[in-house]
Structures are given as C-alpha cells and as structure tokens.
Short mmCIF file of C-alpha atoms in Angstrom, two decimals:
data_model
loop_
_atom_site.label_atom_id
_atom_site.label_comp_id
_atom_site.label_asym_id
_atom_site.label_seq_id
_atom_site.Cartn_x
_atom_site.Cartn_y
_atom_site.Cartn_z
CA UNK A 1 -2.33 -191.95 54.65
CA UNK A 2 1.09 -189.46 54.38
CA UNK A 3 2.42 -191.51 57.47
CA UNK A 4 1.72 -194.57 55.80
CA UNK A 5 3.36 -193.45 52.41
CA UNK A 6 6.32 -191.89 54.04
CA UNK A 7 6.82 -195.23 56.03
CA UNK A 8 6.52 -197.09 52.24
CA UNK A 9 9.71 -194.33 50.99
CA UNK A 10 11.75 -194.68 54.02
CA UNK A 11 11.65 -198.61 53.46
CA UNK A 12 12.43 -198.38 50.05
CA UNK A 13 14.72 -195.79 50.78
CA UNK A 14 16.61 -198.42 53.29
CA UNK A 15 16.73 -200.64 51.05
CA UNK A 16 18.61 -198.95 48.12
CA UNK A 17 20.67 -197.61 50.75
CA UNK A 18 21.85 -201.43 51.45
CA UNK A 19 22.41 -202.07 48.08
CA UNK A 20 24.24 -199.43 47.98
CA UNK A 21 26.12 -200.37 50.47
CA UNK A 22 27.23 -203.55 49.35
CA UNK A 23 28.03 -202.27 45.60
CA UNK A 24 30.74 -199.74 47.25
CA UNK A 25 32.00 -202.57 49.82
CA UNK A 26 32.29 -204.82 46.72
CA UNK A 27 33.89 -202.13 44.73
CA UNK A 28 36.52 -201.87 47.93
CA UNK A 29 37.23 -205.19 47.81
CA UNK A 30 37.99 -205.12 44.12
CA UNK A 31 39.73 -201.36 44.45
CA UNK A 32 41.84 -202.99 47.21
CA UNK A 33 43.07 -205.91 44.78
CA UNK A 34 43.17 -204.03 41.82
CA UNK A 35 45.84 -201.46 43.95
CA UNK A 36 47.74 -204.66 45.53
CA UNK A 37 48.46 -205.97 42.01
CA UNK A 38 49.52 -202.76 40.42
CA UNK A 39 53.23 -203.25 39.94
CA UNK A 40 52.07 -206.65 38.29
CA UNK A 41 50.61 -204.66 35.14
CA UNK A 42 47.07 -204.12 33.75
CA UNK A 43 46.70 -207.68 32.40
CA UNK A 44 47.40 -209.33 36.16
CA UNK A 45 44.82 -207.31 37.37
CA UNK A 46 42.33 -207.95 35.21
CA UNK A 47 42.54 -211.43 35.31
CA UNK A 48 42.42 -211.53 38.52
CA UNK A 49 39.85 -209.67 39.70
CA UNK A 50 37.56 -211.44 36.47
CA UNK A 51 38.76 -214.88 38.62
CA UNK A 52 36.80 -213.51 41.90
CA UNK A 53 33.65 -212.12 39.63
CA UNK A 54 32.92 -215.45 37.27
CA UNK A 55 33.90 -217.34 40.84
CA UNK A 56 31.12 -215.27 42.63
CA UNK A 57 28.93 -215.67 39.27
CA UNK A 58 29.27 -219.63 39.17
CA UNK A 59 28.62 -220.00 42.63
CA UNK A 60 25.59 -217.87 42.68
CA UNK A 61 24.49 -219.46 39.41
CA UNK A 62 25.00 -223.22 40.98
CA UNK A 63 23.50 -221.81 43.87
CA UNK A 64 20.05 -220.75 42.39
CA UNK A 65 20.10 -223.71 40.14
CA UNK A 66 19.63 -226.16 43.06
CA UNK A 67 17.23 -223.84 45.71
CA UNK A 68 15.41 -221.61 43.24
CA UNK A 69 15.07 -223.65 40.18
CA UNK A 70 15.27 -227.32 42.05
CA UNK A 71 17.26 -228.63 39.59
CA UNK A 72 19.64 -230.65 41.70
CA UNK A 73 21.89 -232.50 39.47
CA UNK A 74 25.66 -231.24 40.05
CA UNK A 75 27.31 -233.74 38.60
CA UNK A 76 26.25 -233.88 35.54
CA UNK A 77 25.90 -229.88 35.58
CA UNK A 78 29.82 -229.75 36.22
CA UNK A 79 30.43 -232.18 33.74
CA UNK A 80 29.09 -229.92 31.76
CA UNK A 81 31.56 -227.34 32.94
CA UNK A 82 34.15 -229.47 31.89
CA UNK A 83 33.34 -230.35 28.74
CA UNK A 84 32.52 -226.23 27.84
CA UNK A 85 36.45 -226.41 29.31
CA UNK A 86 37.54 -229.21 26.98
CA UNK A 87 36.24 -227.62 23.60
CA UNK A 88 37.22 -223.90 24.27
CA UNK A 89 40.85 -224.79 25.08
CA UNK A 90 40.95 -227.15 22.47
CA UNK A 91 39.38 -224.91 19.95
CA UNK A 92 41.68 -222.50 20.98
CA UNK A 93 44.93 -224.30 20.19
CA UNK A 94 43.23 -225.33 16.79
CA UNK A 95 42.77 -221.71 15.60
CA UNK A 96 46.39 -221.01 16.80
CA UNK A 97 47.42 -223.56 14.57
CA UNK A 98 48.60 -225.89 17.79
CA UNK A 99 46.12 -228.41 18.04
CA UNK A 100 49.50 -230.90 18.62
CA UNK A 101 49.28 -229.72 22.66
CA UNK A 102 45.92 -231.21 23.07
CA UNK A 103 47.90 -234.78 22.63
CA UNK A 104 49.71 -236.31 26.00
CA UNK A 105 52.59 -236.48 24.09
CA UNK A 106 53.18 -232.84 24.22
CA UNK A 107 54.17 -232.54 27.79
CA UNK A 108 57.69 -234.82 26.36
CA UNK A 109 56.97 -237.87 28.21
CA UNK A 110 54.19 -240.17 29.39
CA UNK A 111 55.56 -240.27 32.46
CA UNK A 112 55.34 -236.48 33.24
CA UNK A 113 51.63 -236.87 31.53
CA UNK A 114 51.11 -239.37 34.81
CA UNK A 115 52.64 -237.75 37.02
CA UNK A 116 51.22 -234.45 36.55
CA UNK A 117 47.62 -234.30 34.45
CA UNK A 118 46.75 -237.36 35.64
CA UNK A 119 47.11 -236.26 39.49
CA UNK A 120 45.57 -232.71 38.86
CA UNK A 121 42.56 -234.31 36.68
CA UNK A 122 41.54 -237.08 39.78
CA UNK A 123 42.32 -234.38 42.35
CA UNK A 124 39.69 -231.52 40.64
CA UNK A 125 36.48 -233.62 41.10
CA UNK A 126 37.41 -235.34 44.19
CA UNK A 127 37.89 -232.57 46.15
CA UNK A 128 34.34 -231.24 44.49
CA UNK A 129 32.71 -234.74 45.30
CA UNK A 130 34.35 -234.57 48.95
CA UNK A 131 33.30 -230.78 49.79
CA UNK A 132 29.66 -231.59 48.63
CA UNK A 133 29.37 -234.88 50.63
CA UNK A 134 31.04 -232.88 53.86
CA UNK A 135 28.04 -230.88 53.65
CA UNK A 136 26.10 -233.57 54.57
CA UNK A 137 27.70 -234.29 58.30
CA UNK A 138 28.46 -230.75 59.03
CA UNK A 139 27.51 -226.99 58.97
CA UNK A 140 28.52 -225.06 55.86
CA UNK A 141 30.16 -222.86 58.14
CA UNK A 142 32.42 -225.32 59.71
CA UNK A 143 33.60 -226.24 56.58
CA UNK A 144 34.44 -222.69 55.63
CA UNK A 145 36.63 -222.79 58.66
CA UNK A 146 38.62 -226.05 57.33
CA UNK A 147 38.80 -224.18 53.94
CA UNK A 148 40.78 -221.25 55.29
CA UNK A 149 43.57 -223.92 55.72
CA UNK A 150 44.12 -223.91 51.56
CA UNK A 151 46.57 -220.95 51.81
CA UNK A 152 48.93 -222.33 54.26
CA UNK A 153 48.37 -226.16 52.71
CA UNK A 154 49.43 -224.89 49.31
CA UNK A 155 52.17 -223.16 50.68
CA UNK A 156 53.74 -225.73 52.58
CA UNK A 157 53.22 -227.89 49.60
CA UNK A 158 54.72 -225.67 47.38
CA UNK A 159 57.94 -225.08 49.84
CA UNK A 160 58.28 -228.94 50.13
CA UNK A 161 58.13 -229.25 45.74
CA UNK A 162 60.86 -226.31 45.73
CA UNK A 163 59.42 -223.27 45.61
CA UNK A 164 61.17 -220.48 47.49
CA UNK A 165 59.02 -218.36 49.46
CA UNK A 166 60.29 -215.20 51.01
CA UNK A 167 59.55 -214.63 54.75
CA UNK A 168 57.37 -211.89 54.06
CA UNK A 169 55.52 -214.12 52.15
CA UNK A 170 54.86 -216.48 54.71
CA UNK A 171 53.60 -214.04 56.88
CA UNK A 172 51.76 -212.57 54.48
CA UNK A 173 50.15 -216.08 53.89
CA UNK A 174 49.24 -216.55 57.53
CA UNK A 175 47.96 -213.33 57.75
CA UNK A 176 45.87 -213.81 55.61
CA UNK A 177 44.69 -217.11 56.67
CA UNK A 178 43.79 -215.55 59.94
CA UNK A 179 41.75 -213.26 57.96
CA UNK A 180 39.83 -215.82 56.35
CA UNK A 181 39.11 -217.90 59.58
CA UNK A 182 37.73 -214.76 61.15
CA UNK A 183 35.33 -214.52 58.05
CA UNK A 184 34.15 -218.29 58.24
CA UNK A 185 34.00 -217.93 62.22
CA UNK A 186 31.38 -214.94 61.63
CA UNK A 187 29.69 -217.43 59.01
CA UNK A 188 29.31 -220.49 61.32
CA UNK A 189 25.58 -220.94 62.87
CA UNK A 190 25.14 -221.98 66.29
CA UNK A 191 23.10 -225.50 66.02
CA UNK A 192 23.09 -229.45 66.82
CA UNK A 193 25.95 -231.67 66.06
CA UNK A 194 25.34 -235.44 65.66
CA UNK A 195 27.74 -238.34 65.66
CA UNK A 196 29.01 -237.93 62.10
CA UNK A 197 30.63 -234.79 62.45
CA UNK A 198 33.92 -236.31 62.30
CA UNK A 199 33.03 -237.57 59.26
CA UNK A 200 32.50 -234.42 57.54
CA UNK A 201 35.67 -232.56 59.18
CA UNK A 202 38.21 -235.96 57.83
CA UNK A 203 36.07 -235.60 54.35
CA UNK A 204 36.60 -231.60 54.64
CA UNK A 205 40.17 -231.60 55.30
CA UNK A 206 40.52 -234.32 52.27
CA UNK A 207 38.96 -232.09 49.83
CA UNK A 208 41.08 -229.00 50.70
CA UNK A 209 44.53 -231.19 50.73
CA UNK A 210 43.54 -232.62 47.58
CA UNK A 211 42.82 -228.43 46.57
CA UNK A 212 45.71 -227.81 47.21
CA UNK A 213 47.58 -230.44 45.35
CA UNK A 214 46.00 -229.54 42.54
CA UNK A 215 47.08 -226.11 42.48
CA UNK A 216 50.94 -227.19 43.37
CA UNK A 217 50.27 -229.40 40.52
CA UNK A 218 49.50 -226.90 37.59
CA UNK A 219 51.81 -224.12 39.64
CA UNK A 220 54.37 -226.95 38.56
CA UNK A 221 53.22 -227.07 34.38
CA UNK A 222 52.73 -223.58 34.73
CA UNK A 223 56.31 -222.43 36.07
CA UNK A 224 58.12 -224.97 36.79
CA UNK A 225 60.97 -222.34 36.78
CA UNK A 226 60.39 -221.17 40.02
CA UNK A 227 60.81 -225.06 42.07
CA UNK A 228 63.98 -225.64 39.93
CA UNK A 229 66.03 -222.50 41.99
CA UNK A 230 68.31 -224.82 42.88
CA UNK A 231 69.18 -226.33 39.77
CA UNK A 232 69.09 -223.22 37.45
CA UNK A 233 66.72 -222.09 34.52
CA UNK A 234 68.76 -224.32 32.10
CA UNK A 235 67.79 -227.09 33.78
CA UNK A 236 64.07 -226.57 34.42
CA UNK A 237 61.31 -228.10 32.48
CA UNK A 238 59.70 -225.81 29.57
CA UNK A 239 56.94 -223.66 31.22
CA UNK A 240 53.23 -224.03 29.71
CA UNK A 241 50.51 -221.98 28.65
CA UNK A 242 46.76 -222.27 30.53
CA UNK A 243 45.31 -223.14 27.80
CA UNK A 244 47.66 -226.41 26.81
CA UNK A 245 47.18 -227.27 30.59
CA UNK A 246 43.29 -227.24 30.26
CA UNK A 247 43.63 -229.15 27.45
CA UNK A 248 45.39 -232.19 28.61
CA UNK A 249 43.24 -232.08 31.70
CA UNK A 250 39.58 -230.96 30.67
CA UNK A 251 39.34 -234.47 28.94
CA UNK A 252 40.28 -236.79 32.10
CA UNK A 253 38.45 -234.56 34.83
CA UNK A 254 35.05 -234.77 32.50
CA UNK A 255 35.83 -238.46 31.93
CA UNK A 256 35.96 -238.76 35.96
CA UNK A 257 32.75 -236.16 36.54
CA UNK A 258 30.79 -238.04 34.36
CA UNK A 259 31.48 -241.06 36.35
CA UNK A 260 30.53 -239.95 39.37
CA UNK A 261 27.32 -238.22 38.22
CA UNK A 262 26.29 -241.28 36.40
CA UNK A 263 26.84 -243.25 40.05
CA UNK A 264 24.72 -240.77 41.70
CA UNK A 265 22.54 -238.85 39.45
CA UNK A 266 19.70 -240.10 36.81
CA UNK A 267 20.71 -238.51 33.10
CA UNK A 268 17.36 -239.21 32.39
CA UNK A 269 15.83 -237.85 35.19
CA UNK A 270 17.90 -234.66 34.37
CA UNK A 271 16.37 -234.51 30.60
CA UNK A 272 13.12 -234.95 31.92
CA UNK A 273 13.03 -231.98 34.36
CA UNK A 274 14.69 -229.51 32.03
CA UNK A 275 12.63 -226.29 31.20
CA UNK A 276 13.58 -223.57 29.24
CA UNK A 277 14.31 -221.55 31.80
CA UNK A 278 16.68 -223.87 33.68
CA UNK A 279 18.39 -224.74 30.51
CA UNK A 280 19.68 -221.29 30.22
CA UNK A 281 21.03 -221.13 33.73
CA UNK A 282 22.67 -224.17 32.61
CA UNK A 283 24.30 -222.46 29.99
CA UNK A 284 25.17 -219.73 31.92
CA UNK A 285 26.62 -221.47 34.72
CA UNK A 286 29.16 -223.00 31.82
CA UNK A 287 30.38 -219.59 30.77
CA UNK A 288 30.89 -218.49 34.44
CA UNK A 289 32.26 -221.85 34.72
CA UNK A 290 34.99 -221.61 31.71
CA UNK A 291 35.83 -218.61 32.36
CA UNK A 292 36.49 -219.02 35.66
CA UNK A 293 38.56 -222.03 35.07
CA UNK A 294 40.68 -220.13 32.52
CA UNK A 295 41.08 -216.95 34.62
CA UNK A 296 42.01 -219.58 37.72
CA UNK A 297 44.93 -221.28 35.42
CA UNK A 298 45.96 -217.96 34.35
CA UNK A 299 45.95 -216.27 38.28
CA UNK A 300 47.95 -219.71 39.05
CA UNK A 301 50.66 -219.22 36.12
CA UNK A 302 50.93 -214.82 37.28
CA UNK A 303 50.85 -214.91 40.86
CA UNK A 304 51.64 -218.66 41.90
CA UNK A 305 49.47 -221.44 43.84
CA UNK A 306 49.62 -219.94 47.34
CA UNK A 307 48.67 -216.11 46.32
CA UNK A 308 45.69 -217.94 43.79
CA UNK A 309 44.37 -219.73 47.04
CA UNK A 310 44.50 -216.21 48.78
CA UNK A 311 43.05 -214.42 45.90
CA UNK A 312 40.40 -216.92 45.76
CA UNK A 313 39.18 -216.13 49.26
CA UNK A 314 37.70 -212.54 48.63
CA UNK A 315 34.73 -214.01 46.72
CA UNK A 316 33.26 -215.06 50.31
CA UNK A 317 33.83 -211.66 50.89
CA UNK A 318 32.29 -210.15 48.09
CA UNK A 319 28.97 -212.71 48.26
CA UNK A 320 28.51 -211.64 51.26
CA UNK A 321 28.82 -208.20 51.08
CA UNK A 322 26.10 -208.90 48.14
CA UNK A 323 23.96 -211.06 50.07
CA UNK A 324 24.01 -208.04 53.38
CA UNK A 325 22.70 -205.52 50.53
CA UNK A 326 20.68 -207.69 48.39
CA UNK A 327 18.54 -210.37 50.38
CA UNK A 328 19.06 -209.31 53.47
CA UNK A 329 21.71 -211.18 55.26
CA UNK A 330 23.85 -209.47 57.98
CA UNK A 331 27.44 -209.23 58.15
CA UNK A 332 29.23 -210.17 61.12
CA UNK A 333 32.08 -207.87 62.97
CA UNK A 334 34.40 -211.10 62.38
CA UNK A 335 33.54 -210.86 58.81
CA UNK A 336 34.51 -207.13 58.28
CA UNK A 337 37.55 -207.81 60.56
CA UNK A 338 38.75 -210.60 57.99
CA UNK A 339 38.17 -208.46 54.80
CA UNK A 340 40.81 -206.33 56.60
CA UNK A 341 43.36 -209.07 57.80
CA UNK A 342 42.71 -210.89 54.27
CA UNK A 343 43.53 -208.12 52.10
CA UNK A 344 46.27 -207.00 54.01
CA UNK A 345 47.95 -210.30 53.58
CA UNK A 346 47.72 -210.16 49.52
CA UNK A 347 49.47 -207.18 50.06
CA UNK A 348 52.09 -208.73 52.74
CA UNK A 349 52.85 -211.49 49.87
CA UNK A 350 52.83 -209.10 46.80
CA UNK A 351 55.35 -206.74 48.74
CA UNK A 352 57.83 -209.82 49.79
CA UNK A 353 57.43 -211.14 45.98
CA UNK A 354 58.40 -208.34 44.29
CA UNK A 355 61.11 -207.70 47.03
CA UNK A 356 62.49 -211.25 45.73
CA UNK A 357 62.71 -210.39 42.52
CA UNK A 358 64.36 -206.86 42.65
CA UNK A 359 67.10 -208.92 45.50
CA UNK A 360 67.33 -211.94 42.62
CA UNK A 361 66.49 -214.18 44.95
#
C-alpha cells in the first residue's frame, strides 16, 4: 500500500512539475519580448505581448470548439469574429464623437478606399479559407513550415512598397525565420503523402502571400510615413488610427465570411446543434477574437508589418510550451533551438530599428 501511494505522489508530483515547467518557459518567452521592446515604452509592450496571449487564447478556443465540443462550423464562427470587430470599432468612434471614419469617404478618396480596404478585406478571409482547405492535402506541420515564410514575404513586400529596412533588420528578419522553420521542422510528423500534396503546398503558399499583403496593406493606412522616405513627410498620406482601419474593413471581410460560410456551412444546422455550453465558447472565442484583431492592428501601426509577422510567431512557441506541460505533448530539440533563433531575431530587428532612428535614417 505505501509503495503504491508514493507511486500515486510521485506522478502527481511529475505532473505539476510539467506544468510548471511550461508556465516559467511561457513566462520566458513573454520576459524575453517584454525586455526586447523596452526602449519602445510600456504601452508597446503591452500590446504586444496581449497580441501573442488572445492569439494563443483564440486558437485554443477555435481549437476545442471543433475537437472537444464538435461544433465544426468556422465560417460562420469567424463571421462572428468579424462582426464582434465591426460593432466595437464602430462603437468606439461613436463614443469619440467620430462616427464620420466608419464612412469610405473618410480615407479622401474612393479610389484609395479600393485600393487599400478593399484589398486587405478580400485578402483576410482568403488566406483563412486557403490555410483551412491546405489542411486537407497536407500535414499541419508542413504547412507550419510554408508559414515561416510570412516574415521574409512581408518584408520583401514592404521593401518593394517603400519601406526602408536597415540591414540589421534584414538579418534580424531571416534570423528569425530560421528560427521559426526549426520550430515547424520539430512539429512536422513523419507519415503518408498522396498525390494532392502539391495542392496543399500551392494553396499554402497562397494563403501566406495573401498574409502578407494584408499586413503591407494596413502597415500602409497605418504609417504610410515610413514608404513615403523618399518623398518627405509633407508629402505622405495622413496616418490612421486601428480603430478607423477596422472600421472600414470589419464590414467587407464579414460581408465576404459570411459568403463563404453560407457556401459551405448549414446556418441552420449551426442553430440546431448549439448548447449552452458551446454558445459560451462562442462568445468567448469573439472576445479573444476582437481583441486580438485590435491588439494585431495596433502591433502593425508600433512595430511595422515585418516585426508583427515575427511577433506573431512566438504563440507556436508558447502553445507548445503549454501543450508539453499541460496534455502531455513533447517538445522537440528543433523547437527549443527556434525559441532561441526566433527571439534573438526580434531583438536583431528592434536593435537595427532604433539604430535608424537615432542615425535619421
């Protein structure tokens, strides 16, 4: 009987030991950023590190919907998302007495309303729609390892638009896309691969282009300063806030997510197998979901498209780290190597940037 109780404590004993474990590596991660981003000011920390957490939250919330729950409707579930999007930000600009930015009008022309919102609000659920139907031809794994290619895509992108990024920065980009493919390398299973792999690596690499566009895109609305260098800051277009983004382009990207959930999903169907219980992970998923959109507009418009794309790699990290301590998953070398390479290129970026700016370049 005591060898049998003592084998019951050391189990339980292991256990919170792993938990443990993956609360301080998780507190690392977020110790690391938080000490990366320090010459940036309190605010820039917060909201990014809150940009990893609701990301981690929404994905782990979307996650348990579908597996857990079974309630497999994402389309209309991130319609959802957008619409919680649409009312806060415009809610928001009504309280501040600005409910004028919610019209296309605001952005000075219809053209720039096509050329930009437009774009960004087709882009957003495409690249969703894409990534989800990649999934079906290929390993989730694999498609982590096409996904590492955001940082470098949006940086290129952002280069070729105008943006001036330092040398350091570039290497501090590609180190930390090295970083990331190590992590999705230690994620990738070994196991068949039909014909249609293709298929999901051209519908992969779509999805992350179109990513990445979209984050040029609203770098672009956001501060459009920094791709006008060339022609001076009298000349470039006024800069705006996250939430008069969001609200020119909540309303087309639930208009589109609607669409495509009502091609592929039954609304009644979706009525008929809510509970209780999954309508509140519903709910909560639209929270995560808002405020992760706001947080992500707000890390684009303080730290730019290609360092957002960066920043939003550590929540791999940090599920994982969760999923080691809390159901049980290992964690590859690769992965632990790529926390290190991936963190050490925020800081390779964030040292070049502020470089720039004390050099005026």
């Amino acid at each position: 009987m005591d060898g049998v109780v003592d084998a019951d404590a050391g189990g339980v004993s292991s256990m919170n030991w792993g938990e443990l474990l993956a609360l301080l590596v998780t507190g690392g991660i977020f110790g690391a950023v938080w000490a990366i981003l320090r010459p940036r000011g309190f605010a820039v920390q917060l909201c990014a590190c809150g940009f990893v957490t609701s990301l981690v939250c929404t994905q782990l919330l979307m996650k348990h919907l579908a597996s857990a729950a079974r309630y497999r409707f994402p389309g209309l579930v991130t319609t959802l998302h957008f619409l919680f999007v649409w009312s806060v930000s415009w809610v928001f600009l009504a309280v501040r007495g600005e409910f004028q930015q919610c019209r296309p009008m605001s952005l000075g022309s219809g053209r720039r309303y096509a050329g930009f919102v437009l774009p960004i609000a087709a882009s957003l659920p495409m690249s969703i729609v894409l990534n989800n139907t990649s999934l079906m031809y290929m390993g989730a794994g694999l498609a982590g390892v096409i996904g590492t290619l955001a940082p470098i895509i949006t940086a290129i992108l952002s280069h070729f638009l105008g943006r001036r990024i330092s040398r350091a920065g570039w290497m501090g980009i590609l180190v930390a896309t090295c970083g990331a493919s190590c992590i999705a390398m230690g994620e990738v299973e070994a196991g068949t691969q039909d014909e249609f792999v293709l298929l999901g690596l051209v519908l992969c690499s779509i999805s992350v282009l179109l990513r990445a566009v979209k984050a040029v895109l609203q770098d672009k609305l956001l501060e459009p300063a920094a791709y006008d260098v060339e022609k001076g800051q009298a000349y470039a277009a006024p800069s705006l806030e996250p939430m008069h983004v969001w609200a020119l382009t909540a309303p087309p990207c639930t208009l589109l997510a609607l669409c495509y959930a009502l091609c592929t999903e039954s609304p009644a169907q979706a009525v008929t197998e809510l509970t209780l219980s999954v309508g509140s992970l519903v709910l909560l998923s639209c929270i995560s979901a808002t405020v992760l959109n706001v947080l992500g507009m707000m890390t684009v418009k303080q730290l730019g498209a290609s360092s957002m794309q960066i920043v939003g790699k550590l929540n791999t990290l940090v599920l994982l780290a969760l999923s080691m301590g809390f159901w049980g998953e290992q964690m590859p070398k690769e992965v632990v190597l790529g926390t290190f390479f991936v963190l050490l290129g925020v800081a390779i970026f964030e040292h070049g940037a502020s470089r720039s700016k004390l050099s005026g370049r």
